PDB file of C-alpha atoms in Angstrom:
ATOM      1  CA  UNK A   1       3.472   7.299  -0.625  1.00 68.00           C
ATOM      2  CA  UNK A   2       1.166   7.603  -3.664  1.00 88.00           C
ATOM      3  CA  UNK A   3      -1.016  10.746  -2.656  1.00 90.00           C
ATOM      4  CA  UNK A   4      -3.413  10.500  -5.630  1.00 94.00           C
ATOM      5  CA  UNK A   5      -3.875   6.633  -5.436  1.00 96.00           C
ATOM      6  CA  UNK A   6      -4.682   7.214  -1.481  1.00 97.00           C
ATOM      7  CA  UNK A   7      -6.783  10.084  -2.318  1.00 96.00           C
ATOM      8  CA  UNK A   8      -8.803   7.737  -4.605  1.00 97.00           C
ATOM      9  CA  UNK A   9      -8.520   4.243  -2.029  1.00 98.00           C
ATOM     10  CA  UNK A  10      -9.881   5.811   1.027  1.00 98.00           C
ATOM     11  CA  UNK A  11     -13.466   6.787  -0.170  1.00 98.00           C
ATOM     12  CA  UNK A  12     -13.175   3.531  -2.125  1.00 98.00           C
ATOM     13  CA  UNK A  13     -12.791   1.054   0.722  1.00 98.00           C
ATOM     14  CA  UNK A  14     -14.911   3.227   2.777  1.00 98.00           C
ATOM     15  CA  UNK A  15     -17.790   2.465   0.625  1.00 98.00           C
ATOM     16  CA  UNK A  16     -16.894  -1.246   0.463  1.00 98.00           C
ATOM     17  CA  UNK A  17     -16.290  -1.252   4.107  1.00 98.00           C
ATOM     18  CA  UNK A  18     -19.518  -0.067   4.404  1.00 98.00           C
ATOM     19  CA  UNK A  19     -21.315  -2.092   2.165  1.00 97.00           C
ATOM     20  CA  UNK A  20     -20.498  -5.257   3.688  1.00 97.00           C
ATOM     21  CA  UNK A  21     -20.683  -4.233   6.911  1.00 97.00           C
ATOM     22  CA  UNK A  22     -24.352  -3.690   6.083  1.00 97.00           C
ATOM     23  CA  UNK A  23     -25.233  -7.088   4.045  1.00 96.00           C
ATOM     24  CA  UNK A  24     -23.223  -8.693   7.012  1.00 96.00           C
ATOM     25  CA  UNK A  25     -25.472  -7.548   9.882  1.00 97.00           C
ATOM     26  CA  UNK A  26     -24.671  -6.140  13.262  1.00 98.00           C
ATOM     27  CA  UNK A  27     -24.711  -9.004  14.641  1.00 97.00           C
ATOM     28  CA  UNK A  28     -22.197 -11.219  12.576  1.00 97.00           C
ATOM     29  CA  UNK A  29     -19.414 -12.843  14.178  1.00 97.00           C
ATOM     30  CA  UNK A  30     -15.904 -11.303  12.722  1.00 97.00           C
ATOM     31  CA  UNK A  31     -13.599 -14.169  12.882  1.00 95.00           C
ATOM     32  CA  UNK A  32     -10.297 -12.123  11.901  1.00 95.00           C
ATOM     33  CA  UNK A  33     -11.139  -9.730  15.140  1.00 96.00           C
ATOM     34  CA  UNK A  34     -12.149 -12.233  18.017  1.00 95.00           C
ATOM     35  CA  UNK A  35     -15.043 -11.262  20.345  1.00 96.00           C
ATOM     36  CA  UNK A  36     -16.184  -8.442  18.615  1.00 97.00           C
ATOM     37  CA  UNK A  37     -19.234  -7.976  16.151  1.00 98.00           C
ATOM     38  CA  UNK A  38     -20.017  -5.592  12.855  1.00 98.00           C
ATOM     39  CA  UNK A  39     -22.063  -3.532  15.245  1.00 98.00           C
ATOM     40  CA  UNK A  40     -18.058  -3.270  17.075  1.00 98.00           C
ATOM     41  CA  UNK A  41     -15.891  -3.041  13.851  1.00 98.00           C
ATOM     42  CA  UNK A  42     -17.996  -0.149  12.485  1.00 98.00           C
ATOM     43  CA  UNK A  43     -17.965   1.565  16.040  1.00 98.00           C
ATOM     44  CA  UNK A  44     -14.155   1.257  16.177  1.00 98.00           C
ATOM     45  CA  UNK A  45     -13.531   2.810  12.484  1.00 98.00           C
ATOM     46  CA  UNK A  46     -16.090   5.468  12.939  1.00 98.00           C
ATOM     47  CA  UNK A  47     -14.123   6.427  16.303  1.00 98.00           C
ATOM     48  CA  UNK A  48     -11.022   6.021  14.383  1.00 98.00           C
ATOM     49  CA  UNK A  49     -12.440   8.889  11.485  1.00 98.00           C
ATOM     50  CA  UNK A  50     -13.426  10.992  14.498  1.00 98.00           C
ATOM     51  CA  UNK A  51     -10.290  10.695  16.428  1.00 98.00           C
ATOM     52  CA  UNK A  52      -8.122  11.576  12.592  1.00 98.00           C
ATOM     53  CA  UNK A  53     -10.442  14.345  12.568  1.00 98.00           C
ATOM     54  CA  UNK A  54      -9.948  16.215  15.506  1.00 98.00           C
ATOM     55  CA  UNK A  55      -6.195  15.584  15.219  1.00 98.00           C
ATOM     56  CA  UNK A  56      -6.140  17.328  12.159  1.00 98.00           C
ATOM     57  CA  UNK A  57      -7.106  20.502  14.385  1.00 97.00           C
ATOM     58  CA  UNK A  58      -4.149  19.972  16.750  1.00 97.00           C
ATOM     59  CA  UNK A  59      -0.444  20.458  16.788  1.00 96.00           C
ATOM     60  CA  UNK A  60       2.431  18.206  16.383  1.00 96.00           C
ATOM     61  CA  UNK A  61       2.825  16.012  19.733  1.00 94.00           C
ATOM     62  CA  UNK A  62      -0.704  16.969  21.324  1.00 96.00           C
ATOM     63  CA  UNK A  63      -1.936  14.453  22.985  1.00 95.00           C
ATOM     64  CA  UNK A  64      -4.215  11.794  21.725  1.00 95.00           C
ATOM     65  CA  UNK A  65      -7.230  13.246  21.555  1.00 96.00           C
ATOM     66  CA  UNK A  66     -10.821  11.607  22.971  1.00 95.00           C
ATOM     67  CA  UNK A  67     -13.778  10.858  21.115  1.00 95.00           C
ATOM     68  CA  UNK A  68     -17.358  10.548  21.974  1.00 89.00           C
ATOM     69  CA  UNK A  69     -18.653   7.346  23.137  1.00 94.00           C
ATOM     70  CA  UNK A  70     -21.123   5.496  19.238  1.00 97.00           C
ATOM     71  CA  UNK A  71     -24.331   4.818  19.337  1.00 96.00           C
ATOM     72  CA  UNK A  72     -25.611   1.100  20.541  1.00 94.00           C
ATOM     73  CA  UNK A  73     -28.277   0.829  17.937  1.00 96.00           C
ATOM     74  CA  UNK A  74     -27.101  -0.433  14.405  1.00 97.00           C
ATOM     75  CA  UNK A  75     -29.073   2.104  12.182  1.00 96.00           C
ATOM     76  CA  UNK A  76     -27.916   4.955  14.786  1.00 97.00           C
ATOM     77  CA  UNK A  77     -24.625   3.964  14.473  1.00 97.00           C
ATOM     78  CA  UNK A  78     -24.279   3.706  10.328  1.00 97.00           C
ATOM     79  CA  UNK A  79     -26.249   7.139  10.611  1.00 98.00           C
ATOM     80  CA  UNK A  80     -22.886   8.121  12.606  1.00 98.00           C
ATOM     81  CA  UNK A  81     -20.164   6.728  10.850  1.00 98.00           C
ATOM     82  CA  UNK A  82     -21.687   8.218   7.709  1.00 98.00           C
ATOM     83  CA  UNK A  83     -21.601  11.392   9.669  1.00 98.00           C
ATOM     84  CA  UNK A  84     -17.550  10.862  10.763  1.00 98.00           C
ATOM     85  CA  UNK A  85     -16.571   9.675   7.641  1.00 98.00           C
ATOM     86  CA  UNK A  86     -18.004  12.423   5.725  1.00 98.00           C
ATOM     87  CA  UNK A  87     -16.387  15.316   8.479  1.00 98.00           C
ATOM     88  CA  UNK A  88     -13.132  13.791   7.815  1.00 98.00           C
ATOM     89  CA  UNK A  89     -12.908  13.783   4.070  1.00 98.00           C
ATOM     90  CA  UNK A  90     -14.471  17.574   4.100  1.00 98.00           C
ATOM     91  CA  UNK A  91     -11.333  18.847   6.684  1.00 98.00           C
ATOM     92  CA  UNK A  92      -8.859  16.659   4.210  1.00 97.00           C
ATOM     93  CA  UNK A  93      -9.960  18.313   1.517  1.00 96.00           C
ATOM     94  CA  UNK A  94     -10.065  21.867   3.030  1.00 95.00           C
ATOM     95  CA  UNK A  95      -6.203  21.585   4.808  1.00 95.00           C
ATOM     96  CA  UNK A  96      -2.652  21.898   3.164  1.00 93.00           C
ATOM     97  CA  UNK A  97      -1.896  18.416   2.865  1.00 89.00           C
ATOM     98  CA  UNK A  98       1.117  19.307   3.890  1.00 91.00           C
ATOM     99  CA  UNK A  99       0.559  21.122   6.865  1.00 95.00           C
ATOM    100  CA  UNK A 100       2.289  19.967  10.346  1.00 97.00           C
ATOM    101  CA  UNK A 101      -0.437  18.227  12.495  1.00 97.00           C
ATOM    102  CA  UNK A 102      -0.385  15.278  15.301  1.00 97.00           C
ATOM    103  CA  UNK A 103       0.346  12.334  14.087  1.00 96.00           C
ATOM    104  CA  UNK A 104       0.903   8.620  15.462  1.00 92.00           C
ATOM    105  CA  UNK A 105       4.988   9.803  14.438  1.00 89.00           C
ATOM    106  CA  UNK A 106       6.401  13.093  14.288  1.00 89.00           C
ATOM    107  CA  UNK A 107       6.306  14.929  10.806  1.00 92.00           C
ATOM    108  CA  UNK A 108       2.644  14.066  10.199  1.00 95.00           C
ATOM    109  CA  UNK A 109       0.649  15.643   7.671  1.00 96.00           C
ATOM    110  CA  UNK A 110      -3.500  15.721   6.341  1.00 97.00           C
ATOM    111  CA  UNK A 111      -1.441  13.211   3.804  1.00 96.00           C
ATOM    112  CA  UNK A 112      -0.075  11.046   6.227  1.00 96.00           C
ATOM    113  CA  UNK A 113      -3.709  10.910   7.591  1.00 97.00           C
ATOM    114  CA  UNK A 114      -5.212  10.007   4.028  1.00 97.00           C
ATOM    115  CA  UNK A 115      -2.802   7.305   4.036  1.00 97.00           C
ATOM    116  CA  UNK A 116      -3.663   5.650   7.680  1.00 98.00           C
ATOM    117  CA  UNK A 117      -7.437   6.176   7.302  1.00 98.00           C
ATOM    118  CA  UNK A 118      -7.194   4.668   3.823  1.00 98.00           C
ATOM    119  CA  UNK A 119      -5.299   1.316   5.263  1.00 98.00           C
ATOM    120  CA  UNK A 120      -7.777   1.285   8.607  1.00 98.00           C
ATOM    121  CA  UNK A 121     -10.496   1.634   6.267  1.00 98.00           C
ATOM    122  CA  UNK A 122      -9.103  -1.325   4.223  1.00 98.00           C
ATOM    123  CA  UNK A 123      -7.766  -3.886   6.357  1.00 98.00           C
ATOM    124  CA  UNK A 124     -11.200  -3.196   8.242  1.00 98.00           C
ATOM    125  CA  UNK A 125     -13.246  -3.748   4.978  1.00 98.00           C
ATOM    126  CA  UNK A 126     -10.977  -7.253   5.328  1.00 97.00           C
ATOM    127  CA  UNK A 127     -12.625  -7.976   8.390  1.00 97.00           C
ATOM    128  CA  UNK A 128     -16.285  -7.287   7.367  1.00 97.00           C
ATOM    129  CA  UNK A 129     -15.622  -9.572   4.584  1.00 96.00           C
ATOM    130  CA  UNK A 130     -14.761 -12.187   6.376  1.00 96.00           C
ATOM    131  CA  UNK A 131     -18.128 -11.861   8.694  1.00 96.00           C
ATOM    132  CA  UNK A 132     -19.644 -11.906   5.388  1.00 95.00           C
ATOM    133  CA  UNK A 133     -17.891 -15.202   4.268  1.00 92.00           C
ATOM    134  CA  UNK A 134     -18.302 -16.566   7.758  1.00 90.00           C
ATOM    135  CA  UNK A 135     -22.749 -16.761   6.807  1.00 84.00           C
ATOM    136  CA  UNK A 136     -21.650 -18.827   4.466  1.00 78.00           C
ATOM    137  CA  UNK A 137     -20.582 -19.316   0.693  1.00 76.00           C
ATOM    138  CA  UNK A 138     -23.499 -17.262  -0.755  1.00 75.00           C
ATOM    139  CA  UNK A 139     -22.051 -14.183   0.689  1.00 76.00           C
ATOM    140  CA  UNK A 140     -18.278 -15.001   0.248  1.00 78.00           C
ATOM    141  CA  UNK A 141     -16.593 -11.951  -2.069  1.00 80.00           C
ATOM    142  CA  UNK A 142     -13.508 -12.734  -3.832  1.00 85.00           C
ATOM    143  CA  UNK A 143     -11.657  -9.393  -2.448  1.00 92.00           C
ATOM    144  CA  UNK A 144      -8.085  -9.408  -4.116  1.00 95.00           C
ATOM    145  CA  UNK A 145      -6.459  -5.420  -3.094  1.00 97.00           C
ATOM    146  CA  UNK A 146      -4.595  -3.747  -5.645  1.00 96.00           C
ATOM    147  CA  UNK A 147      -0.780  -4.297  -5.358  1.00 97.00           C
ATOM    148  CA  UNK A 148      -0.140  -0.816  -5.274  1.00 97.00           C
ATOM    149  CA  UNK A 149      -2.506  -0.270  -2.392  1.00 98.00           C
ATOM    150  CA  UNK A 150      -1.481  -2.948  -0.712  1.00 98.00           C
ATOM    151  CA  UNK A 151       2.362  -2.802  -1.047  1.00 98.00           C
ATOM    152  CA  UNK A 152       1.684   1.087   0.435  1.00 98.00           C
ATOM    153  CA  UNK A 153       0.011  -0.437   3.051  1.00 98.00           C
ATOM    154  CA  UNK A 154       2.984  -2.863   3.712  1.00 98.00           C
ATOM    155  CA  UNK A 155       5.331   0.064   3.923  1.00 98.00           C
ATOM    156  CA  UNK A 156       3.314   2.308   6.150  1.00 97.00           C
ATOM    157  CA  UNK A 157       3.019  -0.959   8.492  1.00 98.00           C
ATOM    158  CA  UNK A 158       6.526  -1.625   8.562  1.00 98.00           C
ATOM    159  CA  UNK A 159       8.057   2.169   8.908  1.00 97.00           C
ATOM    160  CA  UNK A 160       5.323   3.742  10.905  1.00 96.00           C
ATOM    161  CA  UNK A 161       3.794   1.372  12.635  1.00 96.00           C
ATOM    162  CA  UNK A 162       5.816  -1.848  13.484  1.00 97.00           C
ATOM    163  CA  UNK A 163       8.436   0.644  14.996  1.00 96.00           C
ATOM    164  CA  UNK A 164       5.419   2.276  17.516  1.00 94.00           C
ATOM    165  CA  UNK A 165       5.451   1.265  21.116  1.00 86.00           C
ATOM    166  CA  UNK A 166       7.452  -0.023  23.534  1.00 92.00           C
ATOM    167  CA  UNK A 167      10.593  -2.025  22.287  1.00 96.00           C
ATOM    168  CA  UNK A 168      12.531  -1.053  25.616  1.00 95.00           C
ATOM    169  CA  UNK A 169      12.205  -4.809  26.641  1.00 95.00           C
ATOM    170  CA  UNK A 170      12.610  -6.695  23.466  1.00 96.00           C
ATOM    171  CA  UNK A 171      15.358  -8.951  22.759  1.00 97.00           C
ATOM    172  CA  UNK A 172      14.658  -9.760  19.564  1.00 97.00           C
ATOM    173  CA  UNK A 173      17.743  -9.784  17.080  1.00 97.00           C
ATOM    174  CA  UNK A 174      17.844 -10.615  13.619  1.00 97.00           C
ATOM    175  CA  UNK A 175      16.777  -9.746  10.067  1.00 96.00           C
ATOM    176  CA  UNK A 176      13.244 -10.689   8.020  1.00 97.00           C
ATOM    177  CA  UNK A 177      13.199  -9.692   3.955  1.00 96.00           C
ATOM    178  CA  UNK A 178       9.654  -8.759   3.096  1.00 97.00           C
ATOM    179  CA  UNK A 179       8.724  -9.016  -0.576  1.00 96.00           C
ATOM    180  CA  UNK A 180       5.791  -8.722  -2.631  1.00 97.00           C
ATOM    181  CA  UNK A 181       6.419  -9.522  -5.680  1.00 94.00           C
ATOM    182  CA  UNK A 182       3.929  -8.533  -8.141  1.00 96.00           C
ATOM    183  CA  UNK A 183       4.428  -4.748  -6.732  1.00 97.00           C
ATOM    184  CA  UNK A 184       8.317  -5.096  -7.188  1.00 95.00           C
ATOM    185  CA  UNK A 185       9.000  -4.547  -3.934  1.00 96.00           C
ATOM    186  CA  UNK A 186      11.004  -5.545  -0.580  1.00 96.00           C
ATOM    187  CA  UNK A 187      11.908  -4.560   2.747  1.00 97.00           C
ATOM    188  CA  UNK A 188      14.098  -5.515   4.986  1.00 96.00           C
ATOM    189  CA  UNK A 189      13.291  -5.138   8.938  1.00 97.00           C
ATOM    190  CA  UNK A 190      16.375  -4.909  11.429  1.00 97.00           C
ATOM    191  CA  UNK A 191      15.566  -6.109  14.929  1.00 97.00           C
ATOM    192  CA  UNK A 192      17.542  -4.867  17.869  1.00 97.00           C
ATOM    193  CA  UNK A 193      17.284  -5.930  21.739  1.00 97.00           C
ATOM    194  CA  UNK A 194      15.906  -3.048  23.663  1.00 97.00           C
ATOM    195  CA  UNK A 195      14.878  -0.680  20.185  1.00 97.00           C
ATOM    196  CA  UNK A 196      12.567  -0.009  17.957  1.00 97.00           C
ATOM    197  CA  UNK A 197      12.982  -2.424  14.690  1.00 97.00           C
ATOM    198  CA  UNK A 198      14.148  -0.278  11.456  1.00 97.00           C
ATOM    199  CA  UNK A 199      12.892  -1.100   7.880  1.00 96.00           C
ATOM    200  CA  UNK A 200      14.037   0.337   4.736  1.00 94.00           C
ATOM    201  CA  UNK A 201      14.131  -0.845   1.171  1.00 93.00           C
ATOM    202  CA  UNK A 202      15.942  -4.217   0.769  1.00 92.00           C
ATOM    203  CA  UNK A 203      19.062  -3.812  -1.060  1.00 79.00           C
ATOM    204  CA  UNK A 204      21.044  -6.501  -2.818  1.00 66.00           C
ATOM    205  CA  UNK A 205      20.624  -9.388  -4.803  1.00 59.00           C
ATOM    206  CA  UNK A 206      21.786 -12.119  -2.328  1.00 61.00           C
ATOM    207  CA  UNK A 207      20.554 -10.717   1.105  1.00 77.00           C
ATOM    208  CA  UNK A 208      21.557 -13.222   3.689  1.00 88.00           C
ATOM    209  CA  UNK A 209      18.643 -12.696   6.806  1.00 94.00           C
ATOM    210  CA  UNK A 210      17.365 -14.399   8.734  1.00 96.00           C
ATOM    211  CA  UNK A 211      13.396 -15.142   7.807  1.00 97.00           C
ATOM    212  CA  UNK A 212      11.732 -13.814   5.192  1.00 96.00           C
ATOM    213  CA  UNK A 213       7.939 -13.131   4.685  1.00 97.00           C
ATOM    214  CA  UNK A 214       6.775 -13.812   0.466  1.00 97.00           C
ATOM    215  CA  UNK A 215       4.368 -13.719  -1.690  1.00 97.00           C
ATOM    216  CA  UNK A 216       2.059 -11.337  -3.702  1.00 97.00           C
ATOM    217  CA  UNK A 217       1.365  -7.643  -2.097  1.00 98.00           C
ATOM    218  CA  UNK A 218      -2.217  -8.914  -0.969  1.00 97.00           C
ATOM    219  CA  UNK A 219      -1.048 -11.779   0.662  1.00 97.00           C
ATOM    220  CA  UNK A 220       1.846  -9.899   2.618  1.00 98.00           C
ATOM    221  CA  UNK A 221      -0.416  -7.203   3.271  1.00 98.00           C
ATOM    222  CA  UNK A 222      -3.047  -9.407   4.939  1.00 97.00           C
ATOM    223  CA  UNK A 223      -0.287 -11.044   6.498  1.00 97.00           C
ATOM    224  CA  UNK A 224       1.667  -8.289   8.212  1.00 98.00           C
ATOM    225  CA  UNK A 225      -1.565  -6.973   9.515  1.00 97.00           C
ATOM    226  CA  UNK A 226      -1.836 -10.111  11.105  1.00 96.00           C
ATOM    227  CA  UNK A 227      -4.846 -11.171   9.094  1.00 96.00           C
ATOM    228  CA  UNK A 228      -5.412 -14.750   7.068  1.00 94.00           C
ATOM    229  CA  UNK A 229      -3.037 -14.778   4.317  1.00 95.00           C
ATOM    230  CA  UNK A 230      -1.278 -16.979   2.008  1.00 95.00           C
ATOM    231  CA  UNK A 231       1.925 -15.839   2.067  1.00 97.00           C
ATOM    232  CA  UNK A 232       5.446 -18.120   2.935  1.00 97.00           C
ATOM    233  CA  UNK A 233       7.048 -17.682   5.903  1.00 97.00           C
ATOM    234  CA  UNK A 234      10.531 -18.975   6.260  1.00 96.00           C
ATOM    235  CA  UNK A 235      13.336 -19.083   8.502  1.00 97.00           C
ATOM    236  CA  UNK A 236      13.054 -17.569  12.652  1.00 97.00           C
ATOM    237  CA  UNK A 237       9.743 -17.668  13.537  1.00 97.00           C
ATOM    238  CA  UNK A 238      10.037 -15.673  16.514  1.00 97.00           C
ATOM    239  CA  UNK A 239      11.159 -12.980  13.834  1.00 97.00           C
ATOM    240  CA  UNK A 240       8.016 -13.045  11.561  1.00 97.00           C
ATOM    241  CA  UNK A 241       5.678 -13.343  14.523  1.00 96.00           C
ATOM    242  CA  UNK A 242       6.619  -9.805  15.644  1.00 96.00           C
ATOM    243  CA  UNK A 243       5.549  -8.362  12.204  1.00 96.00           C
ATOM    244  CA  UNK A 244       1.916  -8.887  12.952  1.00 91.00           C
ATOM    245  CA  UNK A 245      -0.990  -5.939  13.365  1.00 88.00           C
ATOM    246  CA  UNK A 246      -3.804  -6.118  15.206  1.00 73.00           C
TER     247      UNK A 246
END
């Protein structure tokens, strides 16, 4: 985890987020998040900046905490996502950022929380772009993330967050190498029946697994977060479908 590049990407693809969230329109259509509406994505990532926020003030394993309910109207709510976004950064940048806090995993940090708002804040500027593309080619932006934000964002997916929830009745088994290549990087996920699915650095020139996910960082980033994506999938496909974000 790159501290100073995540410092500098979460503002960054705030902004974007932002800005075509607002030449979208409330009422767009995003494709890449069925049934909901811009008006609904920026809702959900304000509540997600308000929700980092207040678990900044908490202890490790507190619950989750609630936050308030956005506002309906489009102008009210921008007014309050600037307001959330701008809280968060301002406790970030007063905190340790190594200080224990809660976290979605034990050991989390104000850095850990740089990292996930910085990913929710991009994959989220993903979707707004596609409402964007979706009124037609006029609007379509040619978004291409950085490999080094977007192999982070790979990692964090498949370390912190693929391993989340409830595996207890899973009986997946198998391996699936993950590799983006223009970041110089790969992964390799272990799946276990009834357990959480490890990943780790792949190791090894001649890894014999079972599926494999390829292609540049943006395309496997995009892809493990279950978004549109151009990346190969080979091999189990039971496997690769279980390495998919929503």
């Amino acid at each position: 985890m790159d501290s100073e590049m995540l410092n500098r990407a979460f503002p960054e693809q705030a902004a974007a987020f932002r800005s075509a969230a607002l030449q979208a329109g409330p009422n767009a259509q995003v494709s890449t998040c069925p049934g909901w509406d811009v008006r609904r994505l920026v809702q959900h990532l304000g509540q997600a900046y308000a929700r980092a926020e207040l678990s900044l003030h908490l202890e490790p394993g507190a619950p989750r905490p609630e936050v308030p309910r956005p506002p309906a109207e489009f102008d009210d709510v921008l007014t309050w996502w600037d307001e959330r976004l701008a809280d968060l950064r301002h406790t970030l940048s007063t905190m340790d950022p190594s200080r224990p806090v809660r976290a979605l995993h034990p050991g989390g940090t104000p850095a850990t929380w740089t990292r996930r708002m910085a990913h929710e804040s991009a994959i989220h500027r993903l979707d707004a772009e596609h409402a964007l593309a979706g009124l037609g080619p006029d609007h379509v932006h040619d978004l291409i993330f950085d490999p080094e934000l977007a192999a982070d964002g790979i990692d964090e997916f498949l370390t912190v967050i693929l391993p989340l929830g409830d595996w207890s009745g899973s009986t997946a088994q198998g391996q699936v190498l993950v590799h983006a290549a223009d970041a110089g990087r790969a992964w390799l996920v272990e799946f276990h029946p009834g357990e959480p699915p490890r990943a780790g650095a792949a190791t090894g020139a001649a890894l014999e697994v079972d599926a494999t996910i390829a292609g540049t960082a943006d395309a496997v980033y995009r892809k493990v977060w279950g978004r549109p994506s151009t990346a190969a999938l080979t091999g189990n496909a039971a496997l690769t479908a279980l390495i998919n974000g929503r």
